[in-house]
Structure formats: C-alpha cells, structure tokens
Amino acid sequence: MFRFSKNKNDNNEEEVEFQSKKIMDDLTDIYQNGDIDYTDDMGKLNKSSKSAIARFFTMFFSCSFLAIIIIMIGWVIFSRNQADPSGVGEKNVSLSIECNNAVSSIGEVICKIECKNQDKATLTDLELIVDYPIGFDFKSSSIEPADEKNDKIFNLSDISPLGKREIEIKGMLFGEKNSVKKLYASLFYKQDNSSLNFKIDDIETSIEVSAEVATVDIIGPKQILPNRDSEYIIKVKNNSKEGIENLRLTILYPNSFSPKEFSADPEGNDKNRYWWNIANLTATGEIEMKIIGVFSKDTRDDQEFNATLDVSNKQIYNLIAEDSFVSNAVEENVKLDLILNGSTNGKAVSFGDNLGYSLVYENYGEQDLKDVYIKMRIKGYQGDKEIGLINWESLKDENNGYIKDGEILWTNEEILKLSSFSAGEEGEIDFWLRLNDVSDVVSEIDSNGGDLIIKSVAEIVVGKVEDVDVEMIIESNKIVCDLNTSLIFNSQARYFNDDNIAVGSGPVPPKIGEETKYRIFWSIANSLHNTKEVSVKTVLPHNVEWTDRINADMGDLKYNENSREIIWTISELPIKIKEASADFEISITPTEDDFNKILILTNETFLTAIDAKTDSQISAKSKSLTSDLEFDPIIGGKGVVE
C-alpha cells in the first residue's frame, strides 16, 4: 500500500489515497481469480503452477497501475506550486529599502529600493509597488513610474541570476515633530523557467520627523472666571532660514467659550473652529494672533484650546506643528467694588481736585481665600499717552498701602485679614489723592493731543482657594473720569503796562486827598475744551470809584452801581481762542483814615463756566488786588498811602 502525507491540499491527497486503495482492490481480484493464493500478508504471494502467459499479463497490469500512481503523485506536487506563489521561488529573491531616517517637519526624503536575485533563474515581469506615508509628496525617481497619473507603480527590467536592480525616489515629507512615517514596498515577478507568479510581501522603513521648521504656541490664563473676558495669544514662528508659504493656522476652542474679538479677522469658521491663511511667513519671522472671549457662567473644570499649523501642498493640508493649552475654570466668589467721590460711575474732575476712593471687598463663597493682595491703578491719559496727573505725594491712607510703579498695593502685611480671607468676610479701604495743578503738567499736555482722562481700576489677586494653588484675579468696576478744561484766570492791578507805558495817573504812592487812577486787567486762558456761560465777578470796596473806562476783546463787561459788582460775561469761549481779555479803570482818593495803609482796589474775583464737553461747572478765583501793585514791574511795592 502507498501512503501520502497530508498537506494543505487535503482534497487532492484524499483523491490519491482513494485511487491507491482502488488499485490494491483490483490487484486482489486479479490474484484471487487466478491460480495465485492471496494471503493476509500482501507482501507475500504463493506461486502456483501457471502458464507463462498468465505470468506476463500479471506483470503487465501491475506495472501499468504503478505508473498511474507515480503520475498522480507528480500532479499533486505540481498543484502545490500553483496554489502557493510565495513558495520556493522567492527564497532567493530579496527586497530592501533605505531612506534618510530623520527629517524636519518640511524635509526632503531620498529612498533607495534594491531588489537582488540570488536564484539560478532570471527574474522577469517585475512590478514594484510603493506605498507612501501621509504627507509625502512625490518629486522624482530614477525609473519613471509605469503611469504618469500613478507615481506608486514601477516596472523593472529583468534581473539575471546574481543580479540586482535599484530605484531612487525623491520627495518632500510634511509632518509634525516626533511623528514617525512609514513607507512600504512590495514586488511581483516571474521566473523564466516557470509560468508561476511570485510576490514579496510589504516591507517597510520608518522615517522620523525630528525637528520643527515652524512652531505654534498658545499663551493664556491658567485660571479663568466665567462671564469675564479671557485673552489668548497664539504665536507662530518660523525656525528656519527660509520663508514658508501657504500656511494655515487653525484654532479649536471649547464649547463654553464665546469669541468676541480677534486681532485679525478669520478666513473661515466651522462650529468651534476658526482658521487664518498665512501666505508667507518670512525666514525666522513670527506672527501673533489674539483672541478675546467669554466663558459661559456654567463653565467648570478644565477648558482646552488647540492650535494646529498646516502647510498646503497641491491643495492638501499637511500638519507640521500643534499646541494645546488648558485653562481651569474657577468659581468667582469674590466681590470688589470701586467708589470715587461717592459714585461708582465716572464724573468729571478738575485740576487740583481731591479724589476720594473707597474699595469694598467681600468673600461671599464657602471657601477661605489665602495669599490675597489688592492693588489700585490710577493713571492719567491724553489719548494713548500717559500723563502725570496724579500727585502721589498727597496720598492719605489709614491702611498704609505702598506706592509701586504707579500703583497702590495692600498685602497681608498692611491688612492682616488678607492672609486668610475667610468665607463670608468683607472689608473696606478708604484713601485720598489730589490731582496736580495744570501748571504742574502743562509741559506734558499736547494742545492737539485730545482730551485728558483719569482711569481707575482695582484688582484683588487670590493665591489659594483653601490649600489649592490658583491664580485668580478679580477686577473691580472701572471708573473713567473726564478732566475738565482748565480755565486759567489772571487778575492784575497796574499803573504801567508790560510796555512800561503809563495806564494810570495821579501820585504814586497815593497821597491823602489826591486822586490816583489804576488799570485792572483780567484774562482767561483755555486749554482743553470749549466752554460756555463764562462769568467773572468782583465787588469794588466803598472807597473805590468806577470811571467807566473799559475794554473787552469779547463778551460784555458791565458795572452795577447798586451792588457795586463788575461782571464780565462770555456766552461761548471756543478752544481755538486761547485767551480772552478785558480791562477797566478805577480810582481812589485816600482820606486821613487811610494814612500809612495799603488800600484794597478790588475784592476777590470769581470765575465760573460750563465745560461744553463734560457739561460740568468749573471755577477759579483770584485774591484781592491792592494799591501795592505786586504785578507792576516799575512801581510795584509802592502802595502805602502817604
């Protein structure tokens, strides 16, 4: 009996075994029908006396059946080779790939693929298939692709025994730093002594993106407060010495965040995503994108922002850099109110005014706050230019806050409760400051630079909630005060004018019983805004006479005999008129009671007006004028009656 060991072609083997058994059965029948005895041991036959013809036919049929069995065995072996193209033929054929294993995020890749034939047969009909990684852009190859539209298939010429074929492929690879890209290759071929098809399955090589051509970074607050503005800055930097074109920056923000302001309008948006196109990022160049938005009031836990930087190649965007940033939402359980001159809203103030501030703070949460400090910023501006309007030396503060870099700071050293600001606790800080006089800052003011304002805002900074480190900053309400225009009023009594021409008459010093006449000069200088309803008033003493000799370059100057008031009114004083002036004459005749005295020529003079911009009343005054004529350059100091 012949036996065949089973392999994966079980059906064929079973058929062979069946045929073998059938042959043995036929042989048994033959021997049983003749003169040969068939015993249980098929290896032994007992010969009977038969004729030569019978022995001939017996041998003929035995050899014929044995030949049939040998043919069937060969057919099974042939079938095995047909069903398994990866069999004997590929053992002596090898395929290898070598690439530069480390590139930058936009880098050139050169790969060499080699096929070696160590078989005795020539390799024919070779077809190489290369599978490129995502982000690979084919540029050229030492052997042209089989199809212009498909750069992955290459037909190789025949490889003789012990011969080899090489192909070099060049391309650009786009990828994120630390990413690993895999390139695969497979080979189909035949051998010239066989009609079978063979295949070398996918082999691979890895290419690591080891450096960043460009980076993207997100800068933002570690802790955020719901219903408050939060600002995020995204920086894109070119780390290379060459410009990069066709970039796209994309920002993905959390659902609870509502953007409301961008430093540059986005090119597009989709749900929680905005993007900007960057046509060219110059060598070593850097750009910034700013986003300001508000988190919803129910925001809790961590809030993640993501930024990606892609480069466009043949209308396909490839990722080359990304960054993420997480902000933690902190519940705002601190209240901070700022009050100025009794109001939480800004009211116009004037040069030289006193500013009375109150800061009211409260922890209305259920957790203790630690490492707390409060700071106060008060600054004057003309447009964007900072002006020194605050007289810091005038600070009056019972809590002894200290001034640092134009701010007042209170820590737990000044206010003990700030070291542990307990749940439900509150406090108040009161302090006073004075604004500088206009003469102190006139050199800083640009007459064409715009309005002057005072900006005031306070912050309370919390270092810990219970024992958890945070960086919580709560701002108070902001107070912005317009600064009223400054009307500088000047009042002088003169005998000689600035040109040393006598504008008065009579004896100087004045003499008893003799009349001396003086000239009173008024002037108003405007600085910031148009004014209206300007009024200047003074009262003449009983021994001073009105001569009715007057001059006024604008407005109306009158004398009331009953009240003895001199009143100068101007309905409107535009800013373009830098100064308005008026003058009038008065006379005195000293009596014996006036001997050796300096006489009062006018009592205090008062100016009032309305600032046309702030609609606030402004005022100024000058002291009484006397016969001593302190402003007269020639006879000043000669006012004692003789």
XYZ file of C-alpha atoms in Angstrom:
642
model
C 0.000 0.000 0.000
C 1.243 3.578 -0.855
C 0.639 6.347 1.655
C 0.708 10.162 1.072
C 1.233 12.541 3.961
C -1.486 15.241 4.053
C -0.775 18.884 3.364
C -2.929 21.924 2.785
C -4.351 20.373 -0.444
C -6.368 17.838 1.505
C -8.855 17.134 -1.290
C -6.137 16.105 -3.779
C -4.411 13.859 -1.279
C -7.641 12.126 -0.354
C -8.287 11.504 -4.002
C -4.817 9.946 -4.430
C -5.312 7.706 -1.434
C -8.679 6.632 -2.799
C -7.098 5.746 -6.140
C -4.324 3.797 -4.390
C -6.834 1.746 -2.451
C -8.822 1.053 -5.597
C -5.705 -0.258 -7.351
C -4.972 -2.600 -4.464
C -8.537 -3.900 -4.577
C -8.205 -4.569 -8.314
C -4.935 -6.434 -7.802
C -6.581 -8.579 -5.136
C -9.389 -9.503 -7.518
C -6.899 -10.468 -10.196
C -4.918 -12.698 -7.945
C -7.981 -14.304 -6.437
C -9.441 -15.124 -9.870
C -6.227 -16.805 -10.986
C -4.051 -19.502 -9.632
C -2.260 -17.268 -7.123
C -3.187 -17.516 -3.482
C -3.816 -14.174 -1.727
C -2.955 -14.313 1.927
C -3.340 -11.699 4.671
C 0.257 -10.621 4.146
C 0.077 -8.685 0.894
C 3.851 -8.614 0.784
C 3.923 -12.352 0.173
C 2.427 -14.203 -2.788
C 2.405 -18.038 -3.017
C 3.058 -19.011 -6.547
C 1.041 -21.893 -8.179
C 1.940 -23.530 -11.349
C 0.617 -21.367 -14.097
C 1.340 -20.793 -17.658
C 3.858 -18.165 -18.883
C 1.045 -16.161 -20.471
C -0.692 -15.725 -17.147
C 2.528 -14.501 -15.528
C 3.046 -11.996 -18.365
C -0.367 -10.423 -18.022
C 0.008 -10.258 -14.268
C 3.278 -8.315 -14.527
C 1.866 -6.013 -17.253
C -1.110 -4.917 -15.251
C 0.986 -4.411 -12.091
C 3.464 -2.120 -13.854
C 0.687 -0.155 -15.548
C -1.049 0.604 -12.294
C 2.245 1.570 -10.644
C 2.905 4.106 -13.424
C -0.530 5.617 -12.914
C 0.213 6.136 -9.215
C 3.555 7.881 -9.961
C 1.838 10.260 -12.427
C -0.783 11.198 -9.834
C 1.919 11.962 -7.236
C 3.605 14.353 -9.691
C 0.275 16.046 -10.364
C -0.214 16.696 -6.636
C 3.267 18.268 -6.324
C 2.613 20.474 -9.359
C -0.707 21.605 -7.897
C 1.014 22.615 -4.689
C 3.312 25.006 -6.532
C 0.458 26.509 -8.485
C -1.521 27.312 -5.317
C 1.338 28.907 -3.370
C 3.087 31.692 -5.313
C 5.177 32.577 -2.285
C 6.829 29.202 -2.241
C 10.229 28.076 -3.393
C 10.665 30.826 -5.994
C 11.059 33.756 -3.549
C 13.574 32.238 -1.169
C 16.486 33.537 -3.207
C 14.987 36.956 -4.059
C 15.289 39.897 -1.613
C 13.847 43.421 -1.455
C 15.257 46.227 0.769
C 14.593 49.950 1.442
C 16.996 52.620 2.707
C 15.800 56.202 3.449
C 17.204 59.143 5.364
C 15.624 58.222 8.681
C 15.342 61.732 10.222
C 13.966 64.857 8.555
C 12.495 68.203 9.585
C 8.767 68.873 9.533
C 9.153 70.077 5.928
C 12.064 68.000 4.650
C 13.399 66.189 1.592
C 13.332 62.394 1.664
C 15.528 60.187 -0.550
C 14.765 56.463 -0.590
C 16.722 53.697 -2.373
C 14.888 50.451 -3.039
C 17.006 47.446 -4.089
C 15.960 44.050 -5.466
C 18.563 41.208 -5.523
C 18.303 37.926 -7.443
C 20.331 35.119 -5.871
C 18.420 32.429 -7.750
C 19.623 30.490 -10.803
C 16.657 31.670 -12.847
C 16.234 35.124 -14.399
C 13.512 37.296 -12.860
C 11.016 38.695 -15.343
C 7.855 40.844 -15.380
C 8.953 42.718 -12.258
C 6.402 45.214 -10.854
C 7.370 47.314 -7.806
C 4.570 48.973 -5.791
C 5.490 51.685 -3.290
C 3.007 52.891 -0.654
C 3.973 56.403 0.551
C 3.146 57.759 4.034
C 0.592 60.504 4.603
C 2.242 63.852 3.976
C 4.632 62.555 1.291
C 4.824 64.478 -1.972
C 6.500 62.549 -4.820
C 9.010 64.638 -6.774
C 11.142 62.340 -8.961
C 12.529 58.834 -9.401
C 15.469 57.241 -11.226
C 12.980 54.976 -13.060
C 9.885 56.563 -14.482
C 6.573 55.384 -12.993
C 4.553 52.982 -15.085
C 1.714 55.503 -15.320
C 2.015 59.309 -15.375
C -1.027 59.590 -13.121
C 0.226 56.989 -10.634
C 3.640 57.518 -9.077
C 3.465 54.362 -6.951
C 3.938 51.621 -9.587
C 7.265 50.958 -11.355
C 8.097 48.327 -13.982
C 11.642 46.965 -13.560
C 13.675 45.293 -16.279
C 14.672 41.606 -15.984
C 17.220 40.649 -13.353
C 19.670 37.931 -14.359
C 20.956 35.390 -11.809
C 23.046 37.070 -9.089
C 21.995 40.467 -10.490
C 20.143 43.387 -8.873
C 18.038 46.460 -9.672
C 17.907 49.798 -7.797
C 15.468 52.688 -7.904
C 15.882 56.037 -6.141
C 12.776 58.011 -5.174
C 12.826 61.634 -4.024
C 10.009 63.547 -2.341
C 9.034 66.106 0.286
C 7.688 64.941 3.620
C 5.403 67.091 5.751
C 4.826 66.091 9.344
C 4.705 67.005 12.991
C 7.788 66.745 15.189
C 8.294 63.287 16.765
C 5.856 61.682 14.366
C 7.011 58.504 12.555
C 6.144 57.982 8.911
C 6.252 54.505 7.320
C 6.992 53.725 3.681
C 6.085 50.278 2.295
C 7.159 48.386 -0.835
C 6.104 45.059 -2.431
C 7.334 43.198 -5.525
C 5.595 40.955 -8.069
C 7.676 38.883 -10.535
C 8.075 35.654 -12.529
C 10.989 33.334 -13.240
C 11.950 32.499 -16.804
C 11.790 28.766 -16.076
C 8.273 28.971 -14.654
C 4.894 30.409 -15.537
C 4.102 30.991 -11.869
C 3.601 34.461 -10.323
C 5.591 35.276 -7.179
C 5.292 38.088 -4.660
C 7.453 39.589 -1.933
C 5.014 40.946 0.644
C 5.189 44.513 2.040
C 8.479 45.509 3.564
C 8.697 48.792 5.437
C 11.013 51.519 6.659
C 10.419 54.297 9.211
C 11.170 57.999 8.789
C 11.163 60.139 11.928
C 10.279 63.849 11.887
C 12.966 65.019 14.306
C 12.865 68.841 14.014
C 10.260 71.586 13.646
C 10.552 74.042 10.803
C 7.808 76.115 12.433
C 6.209 76.152 15.872
C 2.845 77.234 17.236
C 2.357 78.202 20.896
C -0.743 79.191 22.869
C -0.408 81.659 25.744
C -3.377 82.182 28.044
C -4.588 82.335 31.644
C -4.149 79.218 33.761
C -7.320 80.071 35.638
C -10.369 81.654 34.068
C -13.504 83.169 35.517
C -16.930 82.697 33.929
C -18.592 85.808 32.493
C -15.246 87.634 32.361
C -13.076 88.426 29.357
C -10.263 85.919 28.776
C -7.446 86.596 26.339
C -5.444 84.006 24.401
C -2.430 84.700 22.192
C -1.293 82.226 19.528
C 2.283 82.678 18.327
C 3.525 81.190 15.046
C 7.288 81.212 14.493
C 9.424 80.178 11.533
C 12.541 78.476 12.921
C 14.226 78.117 9.541
C 16.305 80.486 7.450
C 13.873 80.245 4.531
C 10.372 81.600 4.118
C 7.401 79.232 4.327
C 4.394 79.743 2.070
C 0.775 78.628 2.123
C 0.339 78.079 5.860
C -2.959 77.726 7.667
C -3.418 78.377 11.388
C -6.453 76.714 12.975
C -7.823 77.295 16.468
C -10.181 74.838 18.164
C -11.782 76.235 21.307
C -14.080 74.651 23.958
C -17.858 74.759 23.718
C -18.220 77.070 26.709
C -16.054 79.789 25.121
C -17.607 82.551 23.001
C -15.082 84.561 20.942
C -15.930 88.234 20.594
C -12.755 89.939 19.374
C -9.881 88.933 17.060
C -6.674 90.795 16.265
C -7.253 89.758 12.627
C -10.492 88.621 11.001
C -10.589 84.814 10.452
C -10.653 83.421 6.923
C -13.346 80.949 7.925
C -15.025 79.089 10.756
C -16.817 75.834 11.413
C -18.500 75.153 14.764
C -15.759 75.626 17.382
C -13.023 76.184 14.834
C -11.520 79.304 13.252
C -8.689 79.469 10.750
C -6.402 82.016 9.125
C -4.319 81.701 5.960
C -0.711 82.852 6.144
C 0.533 83.481 2.623
C 4.181 83.803 3.614
C 5.995 83.505 6.929
C 9.387 85.103 6.405
C 12.638 83.473 7.489
C 12.860 83.447 11.321
C 9.660 85.518 11.259
C 6.928 85.448 13.885
C 3.271 86.474 13.958
C 0.722 86.679 16.758
C -2.998 86.085 16.754
C -5.074 87.375 19.667
C -8.499 86.076 20.668
C -10.657 87.607 23.405
C -13.788 85.869 24.532
C -16.034 84.996 27.453
C -16.675 81.654 29.134
C -20.304 80.898 29.945
C -21.459 81.236 33.538
C -21.787 77.458 33.981
C -18.191 76.740 32.904
C -16.455 74.239 35.173
C -13.227 72.212 35.274
C -10.533 72.258 32.549
C -11.069 74.062 29.259
C -8.720 73.089 26.419
C -7.631 75.161 23.422
C -5.849 73.573 20.446
C -3.862 75.223 17.681
C -2.594 73.491 14.554
C -0.311 74.731 11.796
C -0.665 73.142 8.365
C 1.121 73.725 5.094
C -0.766 73.425 1.828
C 0.713 71.251 -0.920
C -1.308 70.636 -4.057
C -4.463 71.698 -2.200
C -3.813 69.144 0.535
C -3.088 70.455 4.047
C -0.389 68.638 5.995
C 0.096 69.099 9.736
C 3.563 70.373 10.729
C 3.046 71.765 14.261
C 0.433 71.926 17.003
C -0.010 73.017 20.596
C -2.648 72.809 23.293
C -3.386 74.888 26.368
C -5.641 74.132 29.329
C -7.315 76.753 31.496
C -9.026 75.813 34.720
C -12.397 77.372 35.476
C -12.578 78.868 38.961
C -15.833 79.963 40.538
C -15.819 83.691 41.247
C -16.956 84.151 44.796
C -15.228 87.469 45.427
C -16.810 90.883 45.047
C -14.776 94.066 44.616
C -16.470 97.447 44.205
C -14.701 100.742 43.491
C -16.231 104.075 44.507
C -14.838 107.501 43.580
C -16.185 110.673 45.152
C -19.284 108.775 46.282
C -20.105 107.235 42.880
C -19.321 104.002 41.033
C -19.542 105.936 37.751
C -17.067 108.423 36.412
C -17.742 112.104 36.985
C -15.691 114.913 35.527
C -12.907 116.237 37.752
C -10.696 119.293 37.537
C -7.038 120.036 38.007
C -6.162 120.295 41.692
C -9.261 118.372 42.832
C -9.165 115.899 45.695
C -10.116 112.314 44.770
C -11.762 110.260 47.496
C -11.684 106.477 46.863
C -13.332 103.535 48.612
C -12.666 99.832 47.897
C -15.280 97.406 49.228
C -14.365 93.707 49.026
C -16.219 90.561 50.097
C -15.748 86.771 50.041
C -19.289 85.508 49.547
C -18.239 81.910 48.800
C -17.966 78.926 51.119
C -14.181 78.550 50.897
C -11.398 80.515 52.576
C -9.083 82.502 50.329
C -5.377 82.807 51.099
C -2.373 84.793 49.897
C -4.634 87.673 48.900
C -3.471 91.148 47.916
C -5.216 94.192 46.479
C -3.788 96.759 44.114
C -5.138 100.033 42.768
C -4.223 101.614 39.429
C -4.912 105.307 38.828
C -3.479 106.801 35.667
C -3.978 109.910 33.562
C -4.009 109.806 29.764
C -4.203 112.081 26.787
C -5.162 109.682 24.033
C -2.747 106.758 24.440
C -0.097 108.917 26.083
C 0.229 108.646 29.835
C 0.215 111.998 31.632
C 1.355 112.538 35.220
C -1.921 113.930 36.538
C -1.727 112.256 39.976
C 0.061 113.861 42.907
C 1.242 110.667 44.623
C 2.823 112.560 47.483
C -0.650 113.664 48.553
C -1.785 110.081 49.348
C -3.655 109.732 52.632
C -4.351 106.109 53.594
C -5.031 104.734 57.057
C -4.046 101.230 55.882
C -0.626 102.481 54.747
C -0.652 100.919 51.304
C 2.608 101.496 49.499
C 3.136 103.000 46.080
C 4.969 100.923 43.486
C 5.225 101.638 39.758
C 2.240 103.980 39.767
C 0.052 101.602 41.792
C -1.033 101.351 45.412
C -0.560 97.879 46.913
C -2.062 96.327 50.041
C -0.856 92.907 51.226
C -1.432 90.908 54.399
C 1.319 92.993 55.996
C -0.846 96.106 55.713
C -4.236 94.379 56.160
C -3.972 91.249 58.303
C -7.232 89.666 57.122
C -5.828 89.312 53.605
C -3.563 86.479 54.790
C -6.669 84.323 55.185
C -9.760 85.930 53.723
C -12.436 83.757 55.302
C -15.750 82.772 53.759
C -18.359 85.467 54.360
C -15.788 88.084 55.370
C -15.688 91.617 53.942
C -13.568 94.727 54.238
C -13.134 98.323 53.056
C -10.182 100.536 52.140
C -10.537 104.331 52.050
C -7.869 106.674 50.717
C -7.483 110.135 49.187
C -5.340 111.658 46.449
C -5.069 115.060 44.805
C -4.758 115.866 41.120
C -1.862 118.012 40.052
C -2.468 121.629 39.129
C -2.424 122.393 35.448
C 0.813 124.319 35.872
C 2.500 121.095 37.074
C 1.744 119.162 33.900
C 1.304 121.813 31.235
C 4.595 120.781 29.626
C 3.282 117.215 29.130
C -0.013 118.258 27.558
C -0.251 118.378 23.784
C -2.684 121.095 22.790
C -3.692 118.986 19.780
C -3.457 115.620 21.510
C -7.055 115.197 22.615
C -8.935 115.036 25.890
C -7.478 114.232 29.285
C -8.970 111.377 31.292
C -8.344 109.575 34.582
C -8.682 105.764 34.569
C -9.170 103.995 37.898
C -9.484 100.243 38.489
C -8.683 97.857 41.351
C -7.751 94.173 41.394
C -7.904 91.547 44.088
C -5.493 88.655 43.499
C -6.074 85.286 45.177
C -3.158 82.863 45.544
C -5.001 79.922 47.079
C -8.535 78.625 47.480
C -8.319 76.649 50.714
C -4.946 74.917 50.123
C -5.160 74.664 46.333
C -2.874 76.984 44.374
C -4.716 79.214 41.922
C -4.061 82.421 40.060
C -7.420 84.134 40.360
C -7.616 87.836 39.521
C -10.884 89.709 40.045
C -11.188 93.232 38.676
C -13.400 95.882 40.129
C -15.651 98.090 38.089
C -13.664 100.607 36.037
C -14.137 104.316 36.562
C -13.136 106.724 33.806
C -13.314 110.431 34.576
C -13.016 113.196 32.044
C -10.802 116.031 33.119
C -12.459 119.373 32.819
C -10.815 122.032 30.773
C -8.545 124.292 32.725
C -9.517 127.965 32.656
C -6.573 129.917 33.958
C -7.817 133.226 35.292
C -5.460 136.111 35.879
C -6.264 139.409 37.619
C -3.773 142.303 37.975
C -3.786 145.956 39.034
C -1.273 148.071 37.079
C -0.030 151.666 36.770
C 2.305 150.763 33.906
C 1.593 148.135 31.307
C 4.038 145.486 30.019
C 5.458 148.050 27.595
C 6.232 150.392 30.502
C 3.591 152.836 29.295
C 1.576 154.571 31.991
C -2.017 153.377 32.039
C -2.718 155.095 35.378
C -2.468 158.647 36.659
C -2.032 160.561 39.924
C 0.528 160.282 42.663
C 2.330 157.017 43.445
C 2.471 156.189 46.295
C -1.080 157.507 46.745
C -1.481 160.645 48.841
C -4.225 161.753 51.179
C -6.760 163.938 49.402
C -5.330 163.267 45.931
C -6.866 161.016 43.276
C -4.847 158.121 41.793
C -6.195 156.046 38.920
C -5.247 152.384 38.250
C -5.993 149.887 35.489
C -7.354 146.407 36.313
C -6.521 143.657 33.772
C -8.429 140.360 33.537
C -7.523 137.433 31.262
C -8.880 133.903 30.719
C -6.718 131.167 29.122
C -8.467 127.975 27.903
C -6.711 124.611 27.445
C -8.835 121.520 26.614
C -12.492 122.023 25.698
C -14.898 124.650 24.517
C -16.597 126.460 27.382
C -19.848 128.335 27.718
C -21.664 130.638 30.178
C -18.393 132.178 31.331
C -18.820 134.740 34.114
C -16.222 136.817 36.032
C -17.350 138.883 39.052
C -15.805 141.107 41.658
C -17.046 143.794 44.077
C -15.482 147.231 44.464
C -14.781 148.451 48.024
C -16.811 151.512 49.150
C -13.845 153.914 48.741
C -13.074 152.816 45.136
C -14.766 154.579 42.233
C -15.746 153.204 38.842
C -14.606 155.520 35.997
C -16.489 153.697 33.214
C -13.409 153.432 31.032
C -13.424 149.811 29.804
C -12.053 147.455 27.097
C -13.091 143.872 26.289
C -11.960 141.844 23.254
C -15.026 139.580 23.605
C -18.099 139.284 25.757
C -19.802 142.014 27.759
C -18.235 143.993 30.672
C -20.667 145.929 32.956
C -20.778 147.705 36.328
C -23.769 147.552 38.696
C -23.877 150.740 40.820
C -26.286 149.264 43.344
C -24.345 146.090 44.109
C -21.004 147.664 43.150
C -20.324 144.476 41.116
C -18.213 144.373 37.983
C -19.412 141.494 35.766
C -17.771 140.161 32.602
C -19.835 137.565 30.697
C -18.919 135.466 27.636
C -21.590 133.201 26.150
C -19.079 130.864 24.403
C -15.312 130.553 24.656
C -14.038 128.165 21.940
C -10.833 126.205 22.410
C -9.389 127.896 19.327
C -9.363 131.179 21.279
C -6.510 130.574 23.643
C -7.046 133.739 25.676
C -9.796 136.328 26.263
C -9.054 139.669 27.988
C -10.770 142.724 29.426
C -9.616 145.779 31.413
C -11.181 148.717 33.197
C -10.155 151.794 35.190
C -10.837 152.562 38.869
C -9.757 155.467 41.104
C -9.084 156.113 44.784
C -8.787 159.293 46.882
C -7.281 158.376 50.276
C -8.560 160.045 53.473
C -6.711 160.686 56.696
C -8.029 157.308 57.964
C -6.096 155.648 55.130
C -2.753 157.058 56.150
C 0.084 154.547 56.114
C -2.206 151.849 54.771
C -2.301 149.723 51.635
C -5.729 150.100 50.077
C -7.859 147.309 48.569
C -8.711 148.110 44.960
C -10.949 145.051 44.232
C -12.173 142.246 46.425
C -11.644 138.547 45.473
C -12.629 137.848 41.891
C -14.555 134.670 40.958
C -14.802 132.882 37.610
C -17.434 130.276 36.739
C -18.103 128.453 33.436
C -19.584 125.292 31.951
C -17.299 122.765 30.185
C -19.098 122.181 26.883
C -17.828 118.574 26.633
C -18.270 117.314 30.180
C -21.220 119.629 30.937
C -19.601 120.246 34.309
C -19.227 123.534 36.078
C -15.697 124.785 36.504
C -14.484 127.649 38.618
C -11.456 129.712 39.506
C -10.719 132.745 41.650
C -8.064 135.337 42.313
C -7.213 137.125 45.500
C -7.947 140.781 46.232
C -5.933 143.435 44.390
C -4.286 146.250 46.353
C -2.525 149.545 45.819
C 0.770 147.741 46.355
C 0.601 146.686 42.659
C 2.595 143.482 43.083
C 2.460 142.736 39.345
C 3.644 146.184 38.204
C 7.299 145.939 37.121
C 8.045 149.632 37.712
C 6.190 150.842 40.797
C 5.252 147.577 42.415
C 5.520 147.747 46.193
C 4.697 151.484 46.384
C 1.148 151.296 47.632
C 1.307 152.696 51.192
C -0.736 155.903 51.491
C 1.316 158.971 52.365
